[in-house]
Short mmCIF file of C-alpha atoms in Angstrom, two decimals:
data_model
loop_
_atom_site.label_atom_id
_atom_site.label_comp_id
_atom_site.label_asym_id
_atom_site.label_seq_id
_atom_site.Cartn_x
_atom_site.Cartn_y
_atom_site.Cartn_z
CA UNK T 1 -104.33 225.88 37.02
CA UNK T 2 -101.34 228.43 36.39
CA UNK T 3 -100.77 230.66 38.59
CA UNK T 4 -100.49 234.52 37.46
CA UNK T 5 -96.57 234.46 37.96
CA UNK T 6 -96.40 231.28 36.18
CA UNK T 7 -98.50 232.77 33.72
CA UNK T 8 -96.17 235.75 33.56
CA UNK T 9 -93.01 233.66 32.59
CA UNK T 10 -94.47 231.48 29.88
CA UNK T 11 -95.88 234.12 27.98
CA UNK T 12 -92.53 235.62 28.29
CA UNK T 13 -90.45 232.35 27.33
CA UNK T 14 -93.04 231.83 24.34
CA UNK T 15 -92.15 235.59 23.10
CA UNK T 16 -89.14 234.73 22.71
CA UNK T 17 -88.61 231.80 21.80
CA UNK T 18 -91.35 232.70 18.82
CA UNK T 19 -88.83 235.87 17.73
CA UNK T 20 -85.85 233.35 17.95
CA UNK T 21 -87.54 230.95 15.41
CA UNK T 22 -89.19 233.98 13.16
CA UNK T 23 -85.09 235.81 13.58
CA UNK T 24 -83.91 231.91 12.09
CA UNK T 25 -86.65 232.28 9.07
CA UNK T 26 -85.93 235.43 8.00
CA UNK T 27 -82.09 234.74 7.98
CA UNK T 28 -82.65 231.73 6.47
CA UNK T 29 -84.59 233.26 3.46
CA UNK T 30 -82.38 236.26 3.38
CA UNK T 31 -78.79 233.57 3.15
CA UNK T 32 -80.82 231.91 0.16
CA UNK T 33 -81.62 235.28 -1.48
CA UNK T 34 -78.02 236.55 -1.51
CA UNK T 35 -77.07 233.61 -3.25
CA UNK T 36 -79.54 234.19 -6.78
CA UNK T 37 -77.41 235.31 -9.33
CA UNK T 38 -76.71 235.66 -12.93
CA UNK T 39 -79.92 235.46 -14.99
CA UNK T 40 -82.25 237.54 -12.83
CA UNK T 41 -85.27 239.91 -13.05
CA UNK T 42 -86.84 241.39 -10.04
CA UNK T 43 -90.79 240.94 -8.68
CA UNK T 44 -91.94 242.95 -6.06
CA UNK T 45 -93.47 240.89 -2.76
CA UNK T 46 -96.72 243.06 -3.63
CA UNK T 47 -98.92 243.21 -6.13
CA UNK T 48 -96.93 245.40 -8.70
CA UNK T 49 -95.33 245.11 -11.96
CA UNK T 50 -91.68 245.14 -12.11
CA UNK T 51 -89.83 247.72 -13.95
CA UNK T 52 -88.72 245.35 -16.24
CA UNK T 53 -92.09 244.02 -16.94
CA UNK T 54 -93.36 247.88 -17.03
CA UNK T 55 -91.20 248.43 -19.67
CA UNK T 56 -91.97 245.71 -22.09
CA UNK T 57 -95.73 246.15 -21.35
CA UNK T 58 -94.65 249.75 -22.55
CA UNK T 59 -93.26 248.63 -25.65
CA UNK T 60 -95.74 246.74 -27.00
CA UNK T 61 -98.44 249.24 -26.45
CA UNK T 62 -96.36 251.65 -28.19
CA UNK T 63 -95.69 249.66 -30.81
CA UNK T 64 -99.79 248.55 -31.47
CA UNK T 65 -100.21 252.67 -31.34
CA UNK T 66 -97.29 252.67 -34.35
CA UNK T 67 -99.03 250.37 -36.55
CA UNK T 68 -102.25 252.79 -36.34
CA UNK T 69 -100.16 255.99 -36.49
CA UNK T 70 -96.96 256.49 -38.41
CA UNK T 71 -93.98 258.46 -36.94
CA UNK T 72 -93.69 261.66 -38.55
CA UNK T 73 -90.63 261.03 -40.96
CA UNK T 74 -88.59 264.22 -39.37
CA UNK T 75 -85.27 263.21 -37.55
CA UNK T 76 -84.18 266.80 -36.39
CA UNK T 77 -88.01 266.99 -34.94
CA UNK T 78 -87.76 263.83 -33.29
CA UNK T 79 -84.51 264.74 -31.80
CA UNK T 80 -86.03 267.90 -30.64
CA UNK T 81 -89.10 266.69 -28.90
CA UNK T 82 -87.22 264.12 -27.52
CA UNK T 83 -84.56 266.19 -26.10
CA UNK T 84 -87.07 268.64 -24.42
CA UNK T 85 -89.04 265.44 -23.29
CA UNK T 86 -85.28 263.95 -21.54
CA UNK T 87 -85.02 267.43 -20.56
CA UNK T 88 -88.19 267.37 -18.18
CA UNK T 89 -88.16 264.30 -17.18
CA UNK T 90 -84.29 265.04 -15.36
CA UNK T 91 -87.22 267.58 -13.35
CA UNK T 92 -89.61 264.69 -11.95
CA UNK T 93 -90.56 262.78 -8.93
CA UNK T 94 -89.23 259.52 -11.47
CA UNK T 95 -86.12 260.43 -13.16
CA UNK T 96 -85.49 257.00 -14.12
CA UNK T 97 -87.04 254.32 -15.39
CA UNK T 98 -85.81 250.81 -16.84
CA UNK T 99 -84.50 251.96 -19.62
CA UNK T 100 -85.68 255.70 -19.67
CA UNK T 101 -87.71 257.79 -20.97
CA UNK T 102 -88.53 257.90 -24.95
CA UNK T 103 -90.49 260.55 -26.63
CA UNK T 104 -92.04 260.45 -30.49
CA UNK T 105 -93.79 262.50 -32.61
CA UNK T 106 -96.92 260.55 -34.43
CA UNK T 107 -98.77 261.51 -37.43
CA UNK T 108 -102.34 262.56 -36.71
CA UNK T 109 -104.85 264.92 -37.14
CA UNK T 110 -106.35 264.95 -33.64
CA UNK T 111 -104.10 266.81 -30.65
CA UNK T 112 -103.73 264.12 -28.24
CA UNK T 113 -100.45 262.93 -26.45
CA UNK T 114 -100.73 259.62 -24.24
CA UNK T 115 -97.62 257.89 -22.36
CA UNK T 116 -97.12 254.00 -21.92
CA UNK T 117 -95.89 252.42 -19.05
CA UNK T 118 -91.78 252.18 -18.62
CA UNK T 119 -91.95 256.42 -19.95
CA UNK T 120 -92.94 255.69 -23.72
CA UNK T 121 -94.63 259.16 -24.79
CA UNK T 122 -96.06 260.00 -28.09
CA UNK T 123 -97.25 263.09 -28.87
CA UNK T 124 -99.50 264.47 -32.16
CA UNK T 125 -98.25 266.06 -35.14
CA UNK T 126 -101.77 267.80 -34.67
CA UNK T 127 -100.84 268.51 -30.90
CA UNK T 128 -97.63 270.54 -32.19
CA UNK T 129 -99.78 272.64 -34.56
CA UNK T 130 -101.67 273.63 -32.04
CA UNK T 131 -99.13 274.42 -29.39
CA UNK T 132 -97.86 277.93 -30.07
CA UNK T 133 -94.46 277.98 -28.10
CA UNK T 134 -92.17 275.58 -27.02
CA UNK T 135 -93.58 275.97 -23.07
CA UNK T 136 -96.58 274.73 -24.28
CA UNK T 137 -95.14 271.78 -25.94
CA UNK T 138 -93.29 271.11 -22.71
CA UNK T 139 -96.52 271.45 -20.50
CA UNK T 140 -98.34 268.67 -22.73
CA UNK T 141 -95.29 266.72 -22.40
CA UNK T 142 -94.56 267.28 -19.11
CA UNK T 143 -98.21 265.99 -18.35
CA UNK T 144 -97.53 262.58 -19.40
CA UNK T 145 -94.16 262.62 -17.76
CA UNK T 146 -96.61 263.05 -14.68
CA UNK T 147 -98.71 259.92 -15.48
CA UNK T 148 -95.63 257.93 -15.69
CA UNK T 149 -94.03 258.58 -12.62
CA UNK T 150 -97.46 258.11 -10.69
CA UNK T 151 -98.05 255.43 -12.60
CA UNK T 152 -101.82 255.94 -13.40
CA UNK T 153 -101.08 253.27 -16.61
CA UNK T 154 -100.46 250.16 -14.64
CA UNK T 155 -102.84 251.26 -12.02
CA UNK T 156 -105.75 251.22 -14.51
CA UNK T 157 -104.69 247.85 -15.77
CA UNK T 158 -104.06 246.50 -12.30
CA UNK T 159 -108.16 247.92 -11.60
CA UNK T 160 -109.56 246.73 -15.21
CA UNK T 161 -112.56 244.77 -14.79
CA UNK T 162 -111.61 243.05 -18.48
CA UNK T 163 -109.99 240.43 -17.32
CA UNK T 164 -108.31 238.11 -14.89
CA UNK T 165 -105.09 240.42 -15.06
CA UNK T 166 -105.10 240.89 -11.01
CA UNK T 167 -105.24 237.40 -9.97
CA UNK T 168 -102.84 235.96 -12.41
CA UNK T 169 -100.24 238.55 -12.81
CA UNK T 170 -100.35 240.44 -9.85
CA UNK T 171 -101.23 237.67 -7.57
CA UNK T 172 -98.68 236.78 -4.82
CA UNK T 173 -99.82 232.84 -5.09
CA UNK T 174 -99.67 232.29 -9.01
CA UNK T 175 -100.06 228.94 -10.30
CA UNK T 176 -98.56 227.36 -13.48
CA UNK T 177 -100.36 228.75 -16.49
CA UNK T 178 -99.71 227.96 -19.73
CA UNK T 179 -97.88 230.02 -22.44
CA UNK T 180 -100.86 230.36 -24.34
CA UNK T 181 -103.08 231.58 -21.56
CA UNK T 182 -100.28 234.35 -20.69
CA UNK T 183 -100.16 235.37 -24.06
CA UNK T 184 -103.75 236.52 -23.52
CA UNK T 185 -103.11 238.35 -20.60
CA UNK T 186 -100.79 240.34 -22.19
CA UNK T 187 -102.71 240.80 -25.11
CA UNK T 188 -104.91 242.31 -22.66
CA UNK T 189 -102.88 244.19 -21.14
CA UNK T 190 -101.80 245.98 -23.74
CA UNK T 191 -105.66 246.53 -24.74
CA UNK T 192 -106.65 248.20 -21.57
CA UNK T 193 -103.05 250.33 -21.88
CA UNK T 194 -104.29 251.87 -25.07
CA UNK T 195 -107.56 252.00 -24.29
CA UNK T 196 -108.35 253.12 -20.77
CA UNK T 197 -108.57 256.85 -20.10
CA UNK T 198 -107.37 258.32 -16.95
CA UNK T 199 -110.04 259.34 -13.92
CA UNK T 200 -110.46 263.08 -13.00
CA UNK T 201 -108.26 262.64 -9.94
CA UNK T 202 -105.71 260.67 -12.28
CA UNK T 203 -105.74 263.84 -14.32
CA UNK T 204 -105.49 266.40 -11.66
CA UNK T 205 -102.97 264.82 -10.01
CA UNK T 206 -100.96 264.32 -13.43
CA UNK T 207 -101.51 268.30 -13.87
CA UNK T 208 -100.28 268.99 -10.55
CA UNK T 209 -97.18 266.76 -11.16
CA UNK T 210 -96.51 268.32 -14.81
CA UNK T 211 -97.10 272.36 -13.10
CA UNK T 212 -93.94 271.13 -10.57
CA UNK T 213 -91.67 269.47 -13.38
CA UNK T 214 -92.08 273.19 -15.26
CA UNK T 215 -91.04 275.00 -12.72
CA UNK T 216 -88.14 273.11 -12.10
CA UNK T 217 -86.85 273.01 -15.54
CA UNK T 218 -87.84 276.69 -15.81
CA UNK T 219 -90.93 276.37 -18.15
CA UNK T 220 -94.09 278.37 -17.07
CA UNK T 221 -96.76 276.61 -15.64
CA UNK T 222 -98.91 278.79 -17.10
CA UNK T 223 -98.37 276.94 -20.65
CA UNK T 224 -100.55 274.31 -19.18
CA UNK T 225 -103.27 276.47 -18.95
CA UNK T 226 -102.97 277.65 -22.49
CA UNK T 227 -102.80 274.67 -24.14
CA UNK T 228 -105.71 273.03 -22.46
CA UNK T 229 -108.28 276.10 -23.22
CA UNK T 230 -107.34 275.65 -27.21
CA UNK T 231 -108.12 272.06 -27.05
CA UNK T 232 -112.15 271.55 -27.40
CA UNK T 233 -112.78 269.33 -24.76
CA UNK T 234 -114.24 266.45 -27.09
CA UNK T 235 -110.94 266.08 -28.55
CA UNK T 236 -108.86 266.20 -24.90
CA UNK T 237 -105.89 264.81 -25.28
CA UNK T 238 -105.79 264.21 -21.78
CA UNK T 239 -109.36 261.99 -22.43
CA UNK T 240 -112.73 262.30 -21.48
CA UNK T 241 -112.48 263.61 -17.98
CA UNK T 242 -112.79 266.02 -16.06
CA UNK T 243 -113.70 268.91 -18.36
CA UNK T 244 -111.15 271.38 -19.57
CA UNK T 245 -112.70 274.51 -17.53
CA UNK T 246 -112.52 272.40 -14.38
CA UNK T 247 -108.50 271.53 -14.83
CA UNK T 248 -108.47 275.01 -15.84
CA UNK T 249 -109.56 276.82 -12.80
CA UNK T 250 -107.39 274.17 -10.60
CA UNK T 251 -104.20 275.64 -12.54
CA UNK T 252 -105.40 278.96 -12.19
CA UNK T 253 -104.80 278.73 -8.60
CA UNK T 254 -101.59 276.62 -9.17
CA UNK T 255 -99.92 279.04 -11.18
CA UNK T 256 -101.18 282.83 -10.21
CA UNK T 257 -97.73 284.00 -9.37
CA UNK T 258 -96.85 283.20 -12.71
CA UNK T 259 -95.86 285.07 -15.60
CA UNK T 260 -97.99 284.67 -19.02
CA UNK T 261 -95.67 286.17 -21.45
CA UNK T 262 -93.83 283.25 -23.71
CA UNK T 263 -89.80 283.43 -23.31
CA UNK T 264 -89.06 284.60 -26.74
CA UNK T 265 -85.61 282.88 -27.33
CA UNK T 266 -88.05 279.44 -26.28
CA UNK T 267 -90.24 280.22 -29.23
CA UNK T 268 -87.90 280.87 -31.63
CA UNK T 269 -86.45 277.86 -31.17
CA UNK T 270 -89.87 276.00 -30.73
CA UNK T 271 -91.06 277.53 -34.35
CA UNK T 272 -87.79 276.97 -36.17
CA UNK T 273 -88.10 272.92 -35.61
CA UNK T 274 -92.05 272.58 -35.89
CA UNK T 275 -93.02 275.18 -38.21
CA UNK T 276 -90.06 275.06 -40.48
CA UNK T 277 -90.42 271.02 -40.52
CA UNK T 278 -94.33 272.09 -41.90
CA UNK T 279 -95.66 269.92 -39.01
CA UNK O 1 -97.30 225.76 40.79
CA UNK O 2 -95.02 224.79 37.61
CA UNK O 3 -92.34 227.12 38.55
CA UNK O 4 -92.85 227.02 42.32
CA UNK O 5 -88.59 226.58 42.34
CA UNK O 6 -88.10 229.98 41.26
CA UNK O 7 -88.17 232.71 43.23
CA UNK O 8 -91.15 235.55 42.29
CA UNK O 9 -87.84 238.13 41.48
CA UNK O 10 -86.24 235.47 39.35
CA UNK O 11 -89.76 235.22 37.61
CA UNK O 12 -89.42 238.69 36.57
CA UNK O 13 -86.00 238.54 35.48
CA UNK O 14 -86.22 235.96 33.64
CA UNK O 15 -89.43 237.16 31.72
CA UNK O 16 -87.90 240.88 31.31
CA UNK O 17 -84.69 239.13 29.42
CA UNK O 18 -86.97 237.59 27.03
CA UNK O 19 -88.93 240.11 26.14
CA UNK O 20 -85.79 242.38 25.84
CA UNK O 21 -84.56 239.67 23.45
CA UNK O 22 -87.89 239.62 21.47
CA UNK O 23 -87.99 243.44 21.27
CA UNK O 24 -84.29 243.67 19.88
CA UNK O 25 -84.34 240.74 17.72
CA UNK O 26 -87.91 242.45 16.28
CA UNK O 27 -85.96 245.37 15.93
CA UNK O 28 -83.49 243.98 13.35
CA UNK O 29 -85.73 242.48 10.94
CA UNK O 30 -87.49 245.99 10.30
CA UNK O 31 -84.44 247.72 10.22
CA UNK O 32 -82.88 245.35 7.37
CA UNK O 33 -85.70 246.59 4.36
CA UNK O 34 -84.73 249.66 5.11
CA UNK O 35 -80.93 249.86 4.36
CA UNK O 36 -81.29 247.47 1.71
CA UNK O 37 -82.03 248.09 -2.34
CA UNK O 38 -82.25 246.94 -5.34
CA UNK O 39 -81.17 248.17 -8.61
CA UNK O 40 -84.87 248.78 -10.89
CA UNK O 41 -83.32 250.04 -14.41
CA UNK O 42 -81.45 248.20 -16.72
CA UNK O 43 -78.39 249.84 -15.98
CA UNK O 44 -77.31 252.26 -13.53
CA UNK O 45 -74.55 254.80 -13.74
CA UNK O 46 -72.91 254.94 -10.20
CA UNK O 47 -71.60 258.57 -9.57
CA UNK O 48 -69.06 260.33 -7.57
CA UNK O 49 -71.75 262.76 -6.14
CA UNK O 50 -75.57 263.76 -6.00
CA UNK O 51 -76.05 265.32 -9.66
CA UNK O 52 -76.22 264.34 -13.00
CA UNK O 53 -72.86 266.18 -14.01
CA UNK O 54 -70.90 264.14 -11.53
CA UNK O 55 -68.43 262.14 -12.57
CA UNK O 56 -69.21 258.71 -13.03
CA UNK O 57 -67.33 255.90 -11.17
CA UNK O 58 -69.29 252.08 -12.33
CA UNK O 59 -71.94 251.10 -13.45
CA UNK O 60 -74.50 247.96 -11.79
CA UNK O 61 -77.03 245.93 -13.56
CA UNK O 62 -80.78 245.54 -12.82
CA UNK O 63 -81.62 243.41 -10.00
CA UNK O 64 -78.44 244.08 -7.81
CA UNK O 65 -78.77 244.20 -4.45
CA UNK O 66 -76.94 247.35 -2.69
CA UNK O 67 -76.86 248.82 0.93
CA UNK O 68 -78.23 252.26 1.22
CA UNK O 69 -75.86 254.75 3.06
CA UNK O 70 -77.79 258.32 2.79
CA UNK O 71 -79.81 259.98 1.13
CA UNK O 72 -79.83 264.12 -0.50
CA UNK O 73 -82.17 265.92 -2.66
CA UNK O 74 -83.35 262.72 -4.60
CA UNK O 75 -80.28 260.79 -4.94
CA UNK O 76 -79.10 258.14 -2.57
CA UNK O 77 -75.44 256.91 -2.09
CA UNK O 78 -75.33 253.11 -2.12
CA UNK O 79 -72.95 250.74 -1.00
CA UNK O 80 -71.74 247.92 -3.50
CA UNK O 81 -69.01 245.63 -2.51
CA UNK O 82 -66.33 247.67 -1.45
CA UNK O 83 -67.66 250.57 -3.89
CA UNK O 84 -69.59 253.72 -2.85
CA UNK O 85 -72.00 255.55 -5.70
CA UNK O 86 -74.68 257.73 -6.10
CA UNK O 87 -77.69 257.11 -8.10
CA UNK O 88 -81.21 258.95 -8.32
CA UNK O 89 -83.37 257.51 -5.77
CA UNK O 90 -85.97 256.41 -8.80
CA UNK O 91 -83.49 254.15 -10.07
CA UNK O 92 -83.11 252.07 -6.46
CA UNK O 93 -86.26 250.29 -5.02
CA UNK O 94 -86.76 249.30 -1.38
CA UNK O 95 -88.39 246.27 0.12
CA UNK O 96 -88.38 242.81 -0.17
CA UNK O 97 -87.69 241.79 -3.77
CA UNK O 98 -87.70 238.36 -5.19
CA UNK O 99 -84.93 237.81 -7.85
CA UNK O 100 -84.85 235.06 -10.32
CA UNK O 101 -84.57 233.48 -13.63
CA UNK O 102 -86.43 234.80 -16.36
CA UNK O 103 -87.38 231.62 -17.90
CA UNK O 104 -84.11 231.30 -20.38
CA UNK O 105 -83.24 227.44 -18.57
CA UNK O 106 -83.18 229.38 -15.55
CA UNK O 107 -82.67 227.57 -12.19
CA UNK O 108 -85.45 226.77 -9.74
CA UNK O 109 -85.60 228.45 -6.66
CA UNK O 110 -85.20 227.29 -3.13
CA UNK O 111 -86.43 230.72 -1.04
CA UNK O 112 -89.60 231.15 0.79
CA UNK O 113 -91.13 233.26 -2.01
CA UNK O 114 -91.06 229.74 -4.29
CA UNK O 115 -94.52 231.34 -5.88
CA UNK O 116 -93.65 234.63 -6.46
CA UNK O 117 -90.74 233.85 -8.10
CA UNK O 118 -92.49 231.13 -10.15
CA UNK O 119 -94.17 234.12 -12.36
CA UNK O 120 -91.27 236.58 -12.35
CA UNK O 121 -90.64 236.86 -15.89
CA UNK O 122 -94.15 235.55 -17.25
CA UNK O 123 -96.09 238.71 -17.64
CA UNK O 124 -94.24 240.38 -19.90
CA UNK O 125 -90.89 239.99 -21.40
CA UNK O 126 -88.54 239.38 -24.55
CA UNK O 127 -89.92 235.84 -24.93
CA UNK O 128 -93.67 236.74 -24.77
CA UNK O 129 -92.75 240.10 -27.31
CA UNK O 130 -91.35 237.45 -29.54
CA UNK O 131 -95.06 235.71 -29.71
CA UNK O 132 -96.93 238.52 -29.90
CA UNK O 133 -95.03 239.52 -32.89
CA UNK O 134 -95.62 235.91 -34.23
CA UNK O 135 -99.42 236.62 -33.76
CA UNK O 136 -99.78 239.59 -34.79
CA UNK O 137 -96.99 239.92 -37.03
CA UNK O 138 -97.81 243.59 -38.37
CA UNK O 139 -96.87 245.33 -34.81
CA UNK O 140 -94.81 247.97 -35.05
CA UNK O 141 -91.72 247.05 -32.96
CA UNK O 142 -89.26 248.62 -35.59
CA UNK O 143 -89.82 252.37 -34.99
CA UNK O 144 -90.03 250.59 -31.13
CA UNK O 145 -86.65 249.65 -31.15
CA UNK O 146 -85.37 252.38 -33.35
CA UNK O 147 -86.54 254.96 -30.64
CA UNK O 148 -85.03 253.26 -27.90
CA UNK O 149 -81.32 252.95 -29.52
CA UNK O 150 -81.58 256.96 -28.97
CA UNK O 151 -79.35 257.92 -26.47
CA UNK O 152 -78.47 261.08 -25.67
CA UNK O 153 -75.07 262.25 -23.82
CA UNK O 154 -76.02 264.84 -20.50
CA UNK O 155 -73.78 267.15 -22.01
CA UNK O 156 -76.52 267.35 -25.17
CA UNK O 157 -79.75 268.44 -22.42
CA UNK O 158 -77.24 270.71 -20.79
CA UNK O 159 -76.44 272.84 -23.93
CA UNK O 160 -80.32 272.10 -25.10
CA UNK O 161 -81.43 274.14 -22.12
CA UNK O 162 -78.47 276.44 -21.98
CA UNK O 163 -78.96 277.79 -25.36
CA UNK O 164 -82.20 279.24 -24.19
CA UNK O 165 -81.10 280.43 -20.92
CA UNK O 166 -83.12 277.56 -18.86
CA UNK O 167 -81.84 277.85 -15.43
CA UNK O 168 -82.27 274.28 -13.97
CA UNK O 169 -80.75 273.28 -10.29
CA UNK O 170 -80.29 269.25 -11.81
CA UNK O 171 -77.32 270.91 -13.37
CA UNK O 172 -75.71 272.39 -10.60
#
């Protein structure tokens, strides 16, 4: 039997002699991590994509959407939705991304707007119609600039019930799989990118996030409000849920302090490049 | 019993060194996360201070690992080498990272995180964009890569929200 002040001293010579030996693993590990170098990419010790990874999961969802939908054919448009796109994103909780932020304008007849993960954003020529000032414009844009940088994209994939995306890319204990079996997963992938909508709390949350990059950069928050009560709420750009007059009333109270009135210089500018370009 | 040579003081003092030694040593591996990053864009722009308009000093590539010296209204100041920066905290992750080849005759790794590192680069990368386009042949990656070659200088957003009297504190 061990007596309780034998007991005592044991437990304390196994304490720490356990943190010695855990102290030796860890520098171990960390001496064989600082020496990796040259052709590296990152993966996180969790379940997440890597910004690298993010960004080519981005580009090939983006470029499946460009097969369907054309960009419109206007360079001084595309370097002015783009530039008010960089503009807002300078104002949000993710400034950067892998290799930042791109914005396009897409030929369509429906207003929608949808992002991609990495900060790939295309937005309607139908959606520009429809906005009336360049606040507007910005509020759409500066919703998906939201969705980005909470990353509602990869966390729909990462949840999809499609397909065996969790345990074999997310996984911490991958096993070997075969080119051809990857291939599928990111063909996948890039499926439930496109074709998942975002929840209601996705969408709140994304609103919340774009009323806080337009105050920043100076836009009214307002805008938001606007836009979404033109848009009939079967052909949401933001998807099927939650119903315009519910986002609606949860701006309201965002933005009451807020002034309605469009800056004029903002829509001169805003109707010189759409309207002129006969969007 | 077992340690009937020691005296019941020595016991003590013994056992209190110990756990002082756990405690510290404990201590150290949280702390190290913490003041360590790692680079998550493709390239960073190191500046001289906490804005967009500072001048810039270097640049680092994705996956390099920096100390963390502060941190101010979204940017952080790393520590490179002998080289100070500051980048915007979104472009710096924390944690534990695993870095390693992205399957271009890449080296195997020897760390802990053997299986981790075994699918960096598998999900989704140059290599498996090159197949998809050889599947599907008719994706759209030219307008892709034709909207990512646009760059556009700081000074362009400055005058872009200048010339309509946008008041914006990033440009302060």
């Amino acid at each position: 039997m061990f007596s309780s002040k034998s007991f005592l001293f044991s437990c304390a010579v196994s304490l720490g002699v356990l943190s010695a030996v855990a102290c030796q693993t860890i520098n171990r590990s960390a001496a064989s991590f600082g020496q990796m170098t040259g052709n590296e990419t990152l993966i996180k010790a969790t379940h997440d994509l890597t910004p690298r990874q993010e960004h080519y999961l981005g580009r090939s969802i983006l470029a499946r959407i460009l097969t369907e939908k054309q960009p419109v054919r206007s360079e001084v448009l595309q370097n002015y939705v783009n530039q008010l796109g960089q503009y807002l994103a300078l104002h949000s909780s993710r400034t950067a991304t892998f290799k930042g932020y791109r914005f396009i304008v897409i030929d369509d007849s429906a207003p929608t707007a949808l992002s991609a993960p990495g900060g790939f954003v295309a937005v309607s020529s139908a959606m520009l119609r429809l906005s009336e000032n360049e606040d507007e414009l910005a509020s759409v844009l500066a919703h998906e600039i939201a969705h980005v940088a909470l990353r509602h994209a990869e966390q729909n994939i990462k949840n999809s019930n499609r397909m065996a995306f969790g345990q074999q890319i997310f996984s911490e204990v991958v096993q070997a799989v075969t080119a051809s079996r990857n291939l599928l997963v990111f063909s996948e992938a890039i499926s439930v990118g496109i074709n998942s909508t975002f929840n209601k709390s996705q969408e709140f949350d994304a609103d919340e996030g774009a009323i806080e990059i337009l105050k920043r950069a100076g836009y009214s928050g307002r805008a938001l409000y606007q836009v979404i009560e033109r848009i009939p709420d079967s052909a949401s750009f933001f998807g099927k849920h939650p119903r315009n007059k519910e986002r609606m009333l949860r701006i309201q109270r965002l933005t009451q302090n807020e002034s309605i009135a469009p800056q004029p210089l903002r829509t001169q500018r805003y109707l010189s490049f759409v309207k002129k370009n006969k969007i | 019993m077992g340690f009937g040579f020691m005296t019941q003081n020595k016991v003590y003092a013994v056992g209190l060194f110990f756990l002082c030694f756990s405690g510290v040593a404990t201590g150290q591996n949280r702390k190290t996360p913490d003041t360590s990053g790692v680079i998550a864009v493709s390239e960073a722009v190191l500046r001289e201070g906490s804005s967009f308009l500072s001048k810039p000093l270097f640049k680092l590539r994705y996956g390099t690992r920096v100390n963390k010296v502060t941190n101010r209204n979204g940017w952080v100041q790393i520590r490179h080498e002998d080289k100070l920066g500051w980048l915007p905290e979104s472009a710096l992750q924390d944690g534990v990272y695993i870095l390693r080849e992205v399957g271009r005759g890449g080296k195997t790794s020897t760390s802990m995180y053997k299986n981790e590192v075994a699918t960096a680069g598998k999900g989704f990368s140059p290599e498996y964009e090159d197949m998809m386009k050889n599947r599907e042949g008719k994706l759209n990656y030219e307008d892709v890569n034709a909207l990512e070659k646009k760059a556009f200088e700081m000074s362009e957003l400055v005058n872009f929200a200048r010339e309509v009297r946008l008041n914006s504190d990033v440009f302060k």
